[in-house]
Short mmCIF file of C-alpha atoms in Angstrom, two decimals:
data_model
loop_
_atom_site.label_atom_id
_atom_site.label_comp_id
_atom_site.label_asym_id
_atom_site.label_seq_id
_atom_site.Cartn_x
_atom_site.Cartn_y
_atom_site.Cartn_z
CA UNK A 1359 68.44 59.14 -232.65
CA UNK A 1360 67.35 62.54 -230.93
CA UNK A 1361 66.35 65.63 -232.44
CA UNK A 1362 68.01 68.33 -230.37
CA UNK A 1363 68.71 72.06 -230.26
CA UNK A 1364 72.49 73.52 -229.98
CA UNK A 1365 72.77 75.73 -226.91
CA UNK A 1366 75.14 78.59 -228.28
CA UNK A 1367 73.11 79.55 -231.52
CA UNK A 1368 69.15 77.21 -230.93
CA UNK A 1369 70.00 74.98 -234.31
CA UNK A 1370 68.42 72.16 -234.66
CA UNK A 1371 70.22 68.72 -234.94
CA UNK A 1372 70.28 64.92 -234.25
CA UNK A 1373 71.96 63.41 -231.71
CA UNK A 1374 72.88 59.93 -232.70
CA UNK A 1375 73.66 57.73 -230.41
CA UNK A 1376 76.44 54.43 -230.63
CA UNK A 1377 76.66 51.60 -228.15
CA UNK A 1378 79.92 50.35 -228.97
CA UNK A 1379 78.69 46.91 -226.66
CA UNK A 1380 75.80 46.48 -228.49
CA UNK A 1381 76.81 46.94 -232.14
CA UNK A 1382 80.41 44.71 -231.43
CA UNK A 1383 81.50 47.72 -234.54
CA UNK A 1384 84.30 50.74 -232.52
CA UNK A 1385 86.17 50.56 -235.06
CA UNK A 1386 83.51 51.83 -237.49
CA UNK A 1387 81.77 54.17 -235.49
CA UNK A 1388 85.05 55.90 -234.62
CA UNK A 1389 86.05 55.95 -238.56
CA UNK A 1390 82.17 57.82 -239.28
CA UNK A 1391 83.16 59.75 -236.41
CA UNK A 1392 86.23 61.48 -237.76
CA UNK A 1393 85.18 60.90 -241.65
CA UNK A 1394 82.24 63.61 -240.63
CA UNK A 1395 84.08 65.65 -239.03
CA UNK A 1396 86.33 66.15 -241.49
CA UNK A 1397 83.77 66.64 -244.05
CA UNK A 1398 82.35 69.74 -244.93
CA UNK A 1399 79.78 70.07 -248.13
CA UNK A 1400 76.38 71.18 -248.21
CA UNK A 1401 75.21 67.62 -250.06
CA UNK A 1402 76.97 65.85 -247.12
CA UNK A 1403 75.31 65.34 -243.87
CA UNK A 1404 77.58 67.73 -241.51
CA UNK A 1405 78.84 66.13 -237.65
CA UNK A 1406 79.33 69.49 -235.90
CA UNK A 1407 80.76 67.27 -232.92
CA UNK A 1408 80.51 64.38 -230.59
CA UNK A 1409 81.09 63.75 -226.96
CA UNK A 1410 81.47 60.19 -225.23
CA UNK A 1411 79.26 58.47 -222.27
CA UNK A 1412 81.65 56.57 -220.57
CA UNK A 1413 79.59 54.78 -217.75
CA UNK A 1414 77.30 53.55 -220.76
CA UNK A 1415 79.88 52.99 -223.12
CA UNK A 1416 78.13 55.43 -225.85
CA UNK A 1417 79.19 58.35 -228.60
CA UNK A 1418 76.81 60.89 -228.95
CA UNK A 1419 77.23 62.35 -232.40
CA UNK A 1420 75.69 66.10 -233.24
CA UNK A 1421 74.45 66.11 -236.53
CA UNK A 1422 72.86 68.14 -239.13
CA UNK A 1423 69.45 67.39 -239.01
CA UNK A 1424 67.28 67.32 -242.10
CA UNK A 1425 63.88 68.62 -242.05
CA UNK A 1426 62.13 66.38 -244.85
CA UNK A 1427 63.41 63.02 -243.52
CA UNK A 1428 64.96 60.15 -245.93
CA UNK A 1429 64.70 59.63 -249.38
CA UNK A 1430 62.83 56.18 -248.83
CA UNK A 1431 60.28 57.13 -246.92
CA UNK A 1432 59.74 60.01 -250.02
CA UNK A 1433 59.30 57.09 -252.52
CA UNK A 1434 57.46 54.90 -250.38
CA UNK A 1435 55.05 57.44 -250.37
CA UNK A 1436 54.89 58.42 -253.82
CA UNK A 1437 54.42 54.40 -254.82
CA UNK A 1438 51.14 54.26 -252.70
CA UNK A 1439 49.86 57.69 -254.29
CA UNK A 1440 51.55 56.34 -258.00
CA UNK A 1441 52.69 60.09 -257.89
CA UNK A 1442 55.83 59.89 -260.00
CA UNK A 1443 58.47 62.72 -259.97
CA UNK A 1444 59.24 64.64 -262.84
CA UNK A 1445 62.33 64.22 -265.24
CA UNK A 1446 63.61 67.77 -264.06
CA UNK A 1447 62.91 66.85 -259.98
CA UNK A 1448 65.07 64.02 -260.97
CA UNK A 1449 67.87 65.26 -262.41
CA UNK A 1450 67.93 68.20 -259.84
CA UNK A 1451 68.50 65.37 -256.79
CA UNK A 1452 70.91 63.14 -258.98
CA UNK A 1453 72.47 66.21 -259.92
CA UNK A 1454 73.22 66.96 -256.22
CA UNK A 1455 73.85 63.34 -255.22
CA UNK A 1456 76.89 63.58 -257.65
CA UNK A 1457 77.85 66.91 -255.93
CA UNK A 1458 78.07 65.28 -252.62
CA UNK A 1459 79.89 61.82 -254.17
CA UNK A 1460 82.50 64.55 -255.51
CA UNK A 1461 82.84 65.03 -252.00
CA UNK A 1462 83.72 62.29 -250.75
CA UNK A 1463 85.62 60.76 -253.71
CA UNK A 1464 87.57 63.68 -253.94
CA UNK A 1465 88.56 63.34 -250.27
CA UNK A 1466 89.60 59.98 -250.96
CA UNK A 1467 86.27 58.47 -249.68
CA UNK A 1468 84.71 55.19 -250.59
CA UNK A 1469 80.50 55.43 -249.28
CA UNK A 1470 80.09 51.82 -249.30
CA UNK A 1471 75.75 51.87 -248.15
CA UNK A 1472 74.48 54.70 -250.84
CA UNK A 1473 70.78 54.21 -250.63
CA UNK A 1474 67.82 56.15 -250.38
CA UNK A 1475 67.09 55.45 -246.87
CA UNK A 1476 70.75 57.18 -246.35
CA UNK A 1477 69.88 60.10 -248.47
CA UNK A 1478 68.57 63.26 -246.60
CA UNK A 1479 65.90 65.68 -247.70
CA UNK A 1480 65.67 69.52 -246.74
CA UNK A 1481 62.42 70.80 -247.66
CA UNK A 1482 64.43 73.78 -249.61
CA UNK A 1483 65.08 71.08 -251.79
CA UNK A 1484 68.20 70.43 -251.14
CA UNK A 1485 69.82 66.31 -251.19
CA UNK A 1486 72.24 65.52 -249.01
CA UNK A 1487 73.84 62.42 -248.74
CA UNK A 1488 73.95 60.79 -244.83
CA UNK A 1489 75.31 58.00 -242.53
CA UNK A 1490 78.92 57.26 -243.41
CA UNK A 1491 78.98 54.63 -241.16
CA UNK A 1492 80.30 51.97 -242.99
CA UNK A 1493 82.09 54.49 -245.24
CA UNK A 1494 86.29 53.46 -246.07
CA UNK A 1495 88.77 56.42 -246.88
CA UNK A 1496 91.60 54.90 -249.23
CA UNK A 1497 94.92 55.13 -249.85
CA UNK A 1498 97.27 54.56 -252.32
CA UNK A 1499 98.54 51.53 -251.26
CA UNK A 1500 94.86 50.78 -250.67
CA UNK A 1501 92.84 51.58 -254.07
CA UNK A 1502 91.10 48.04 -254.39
CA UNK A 1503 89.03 46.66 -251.04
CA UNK A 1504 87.59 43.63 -250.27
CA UNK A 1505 85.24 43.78 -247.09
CA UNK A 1506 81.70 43.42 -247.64
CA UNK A 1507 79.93 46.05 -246.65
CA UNK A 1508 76.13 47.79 -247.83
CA UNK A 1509 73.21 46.68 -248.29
CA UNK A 1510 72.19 43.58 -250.82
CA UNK A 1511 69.69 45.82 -253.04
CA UNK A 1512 72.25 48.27 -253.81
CA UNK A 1513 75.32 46.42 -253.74
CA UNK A 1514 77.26 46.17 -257.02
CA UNK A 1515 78.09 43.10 -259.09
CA UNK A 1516 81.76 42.94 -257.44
CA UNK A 1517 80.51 43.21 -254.28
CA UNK A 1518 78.09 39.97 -254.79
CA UNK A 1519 81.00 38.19 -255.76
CA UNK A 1520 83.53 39.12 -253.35
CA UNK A 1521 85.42 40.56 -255.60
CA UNK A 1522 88.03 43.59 -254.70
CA UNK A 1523 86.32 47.20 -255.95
CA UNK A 1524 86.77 50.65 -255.40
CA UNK A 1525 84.84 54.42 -255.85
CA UNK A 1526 83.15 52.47 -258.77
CA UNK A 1527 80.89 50.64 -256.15
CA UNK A 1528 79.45 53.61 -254.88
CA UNK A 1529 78.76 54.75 -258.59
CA UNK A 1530 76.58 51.31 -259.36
CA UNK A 1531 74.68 52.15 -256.12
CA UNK A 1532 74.41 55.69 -257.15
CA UNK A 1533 72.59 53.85 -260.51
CA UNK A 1534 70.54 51.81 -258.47
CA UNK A 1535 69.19 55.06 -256.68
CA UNK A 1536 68.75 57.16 -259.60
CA UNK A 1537 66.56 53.98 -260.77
CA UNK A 1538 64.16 54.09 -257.76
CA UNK A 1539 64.20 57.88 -257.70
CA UNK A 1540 62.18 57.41 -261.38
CA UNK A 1541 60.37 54.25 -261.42
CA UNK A 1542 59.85 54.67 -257.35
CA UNK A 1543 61.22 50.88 -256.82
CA UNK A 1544 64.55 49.84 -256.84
CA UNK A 1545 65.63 47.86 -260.30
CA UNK A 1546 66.75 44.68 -258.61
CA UNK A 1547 64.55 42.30 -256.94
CA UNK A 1548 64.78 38.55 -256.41
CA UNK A 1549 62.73 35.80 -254.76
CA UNK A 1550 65.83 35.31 -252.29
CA UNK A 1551 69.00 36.22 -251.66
CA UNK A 1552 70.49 34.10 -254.11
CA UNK A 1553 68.31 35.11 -257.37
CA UNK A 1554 69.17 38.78 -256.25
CA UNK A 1555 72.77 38.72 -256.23
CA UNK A 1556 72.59 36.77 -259.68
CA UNK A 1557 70.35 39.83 -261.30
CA UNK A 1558 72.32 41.94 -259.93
CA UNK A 1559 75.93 39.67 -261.18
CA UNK A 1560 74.23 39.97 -264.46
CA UNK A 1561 72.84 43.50 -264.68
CA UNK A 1562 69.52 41.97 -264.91
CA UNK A 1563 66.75 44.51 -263.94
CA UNK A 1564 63.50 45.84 -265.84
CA UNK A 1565 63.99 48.53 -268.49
CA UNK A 1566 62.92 52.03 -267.24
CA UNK A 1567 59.53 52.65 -269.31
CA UNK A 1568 60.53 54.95 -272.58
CA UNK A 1569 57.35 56.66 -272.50
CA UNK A 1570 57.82 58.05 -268.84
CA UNK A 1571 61.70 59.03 -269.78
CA UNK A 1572 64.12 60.66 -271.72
CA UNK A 1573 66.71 58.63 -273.39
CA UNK A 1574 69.29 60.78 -271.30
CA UNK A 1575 68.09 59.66 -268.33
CA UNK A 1576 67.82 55.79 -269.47
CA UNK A 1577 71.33 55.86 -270.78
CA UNK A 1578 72.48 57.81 -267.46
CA UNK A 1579 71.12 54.60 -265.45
CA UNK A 1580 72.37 52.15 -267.84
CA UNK A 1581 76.22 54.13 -267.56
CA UNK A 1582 76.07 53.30 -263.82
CA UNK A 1583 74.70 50.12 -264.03
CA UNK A 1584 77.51 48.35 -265.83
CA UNK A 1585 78.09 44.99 -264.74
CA UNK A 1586 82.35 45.77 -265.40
CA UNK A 1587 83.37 48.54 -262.85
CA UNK A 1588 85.66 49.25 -265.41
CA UNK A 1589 83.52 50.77 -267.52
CA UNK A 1590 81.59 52.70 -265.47
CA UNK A 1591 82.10 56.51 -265.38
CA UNK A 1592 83.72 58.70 -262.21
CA UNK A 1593 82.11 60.89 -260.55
CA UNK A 1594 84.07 63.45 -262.52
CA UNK A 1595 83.26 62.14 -265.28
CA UNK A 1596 78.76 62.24 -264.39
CA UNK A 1597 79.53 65.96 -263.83
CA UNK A 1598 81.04 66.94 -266.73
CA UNK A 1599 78.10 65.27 -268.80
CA UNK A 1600 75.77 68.18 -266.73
CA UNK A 1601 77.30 70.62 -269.28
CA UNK A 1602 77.18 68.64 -272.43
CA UNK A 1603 75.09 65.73 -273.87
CA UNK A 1604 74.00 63.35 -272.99
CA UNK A 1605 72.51 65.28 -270.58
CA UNK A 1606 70.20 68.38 -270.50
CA UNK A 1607 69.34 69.80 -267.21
CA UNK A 1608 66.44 72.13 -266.35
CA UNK A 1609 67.72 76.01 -266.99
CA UNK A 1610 67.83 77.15 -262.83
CA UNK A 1611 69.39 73.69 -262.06
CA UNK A 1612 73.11 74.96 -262.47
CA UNK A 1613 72.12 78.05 -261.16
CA UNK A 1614 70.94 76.66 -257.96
CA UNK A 1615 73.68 73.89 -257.49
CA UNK A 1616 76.55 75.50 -259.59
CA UNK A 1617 79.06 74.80 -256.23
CA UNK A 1618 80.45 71.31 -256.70
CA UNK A 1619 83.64 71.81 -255.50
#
């Protein structure tokens, strides 16, 4: 990855580079490719092009480049200091997570790796969700899937068991984010692989501390972290709650983010 200016108007990007030999995955980097460029939401990492290096067998992707790095790195930092963020930062960045997962499910598109290491900060405060790679658009003859894809912290309960799933995957690992935004670690943790995918088969994580949280915001994460998909609430469905219980948001937080469309 490159950080880059564009030559007709001096923005600033990334350039992200994929060696199609060395990652053994065209098919995926050509389906990020044209899943990006399609894309177009200010909680969604924009791809303002790409160009190909034949003699090295690479895509060069131009993308929009984030000023205030990755989520992760935000919470990493925050767990050494034990400098938690407040309910209404909180809700303000879940609040524009769900904005950006309107995006894509609205488009038909199925994330597949939401985690905070693929969530982008601007330092205007403004989320936006990054790195589609592994991302799946779906059709209607194509609503269930069955490929495992992600990452093993954030991966829902279907997922673990190889189960077929849909848009409700992304909504558990939207949960599991939310979570770590709050308590700064992620809720599920196991001494090996094997544990982990059984806490997380059984919805087995530590309760978020009451004194630290709203009930809003407790009953938010448990929504999401439903071990039945079934159950779990759209992304329409989160949205909808910003304008009535259970949730209450900060006054300026509509008024800031009031484009979800």
């Amino acid at each position: 990855v490159f950080k880059v200016r564009r030559k007709k108007n001096r923005q600033l990007c990334v350039l992200k580079e994929r060696k199609f030999a060395e990652l053994g995955r065209k098919r995926d980097i050509l389906n990020e490719v044209a899943l990006l460029e399609r894309l177009d939401h200010p909680n969604v990492i924009k791809c303002y092009g790409h160009f190909w290096d034949h003699a090295s067998g690479a895509l060069y992707m131009v993308l929009e480049y984030a000023d205030a790095g990755d989520l992760y790195s935000h919470v990493i930092k925050r767990r050494m200091k034990g400098s938690y963020y407040t309910e209404g930062e909180i809700w303000v960045m879940f609040y524009q997570l769900c904005l950006g997962l309107n995006h894509l499910h609205s488009n038909g598109v199925i994330h597949r790796d939401i985690k905070s290491l693929n969530i982008m900060m601007c330092k205007d405060g403004m989320v936006k969700i990054g790195d589609l790679g592994v991302s799946r658009q779906v059709g209607q003859e194509t609503m269930m899937l069955q490929t495992f894809y992600g990452t093993p912290l954030y991966a829902s309960p279907e997922l673990c068991e190889n189960k077929p799933y849909n848009e409700k995957t992304d909504i558990w690992s939207l949960g599991v984010v939310l979570y770590e935004i709050g308590c700064l670690t992620p809720p599920f943790s196991g001494q090996n692989l094997i544990s982990l995918a059984d806490n997380i088969r059984n919805a087995r994580y530590p309760e978020m501390p009451r004194n630290m949280f709203s009930e809003s915001l407790t009953r938010m994460v448990a929504m999401l972290l439903q071990k039945n998909y079934q159950k779990r609430p759209s992304i329409k469905q989160i949205l909808s709650w910003f304008k009535e219980p259970p949730v209450l948001l900060p006054q300026n937080t509509e008024s800031k983010f009031k484009d979800g469309n």
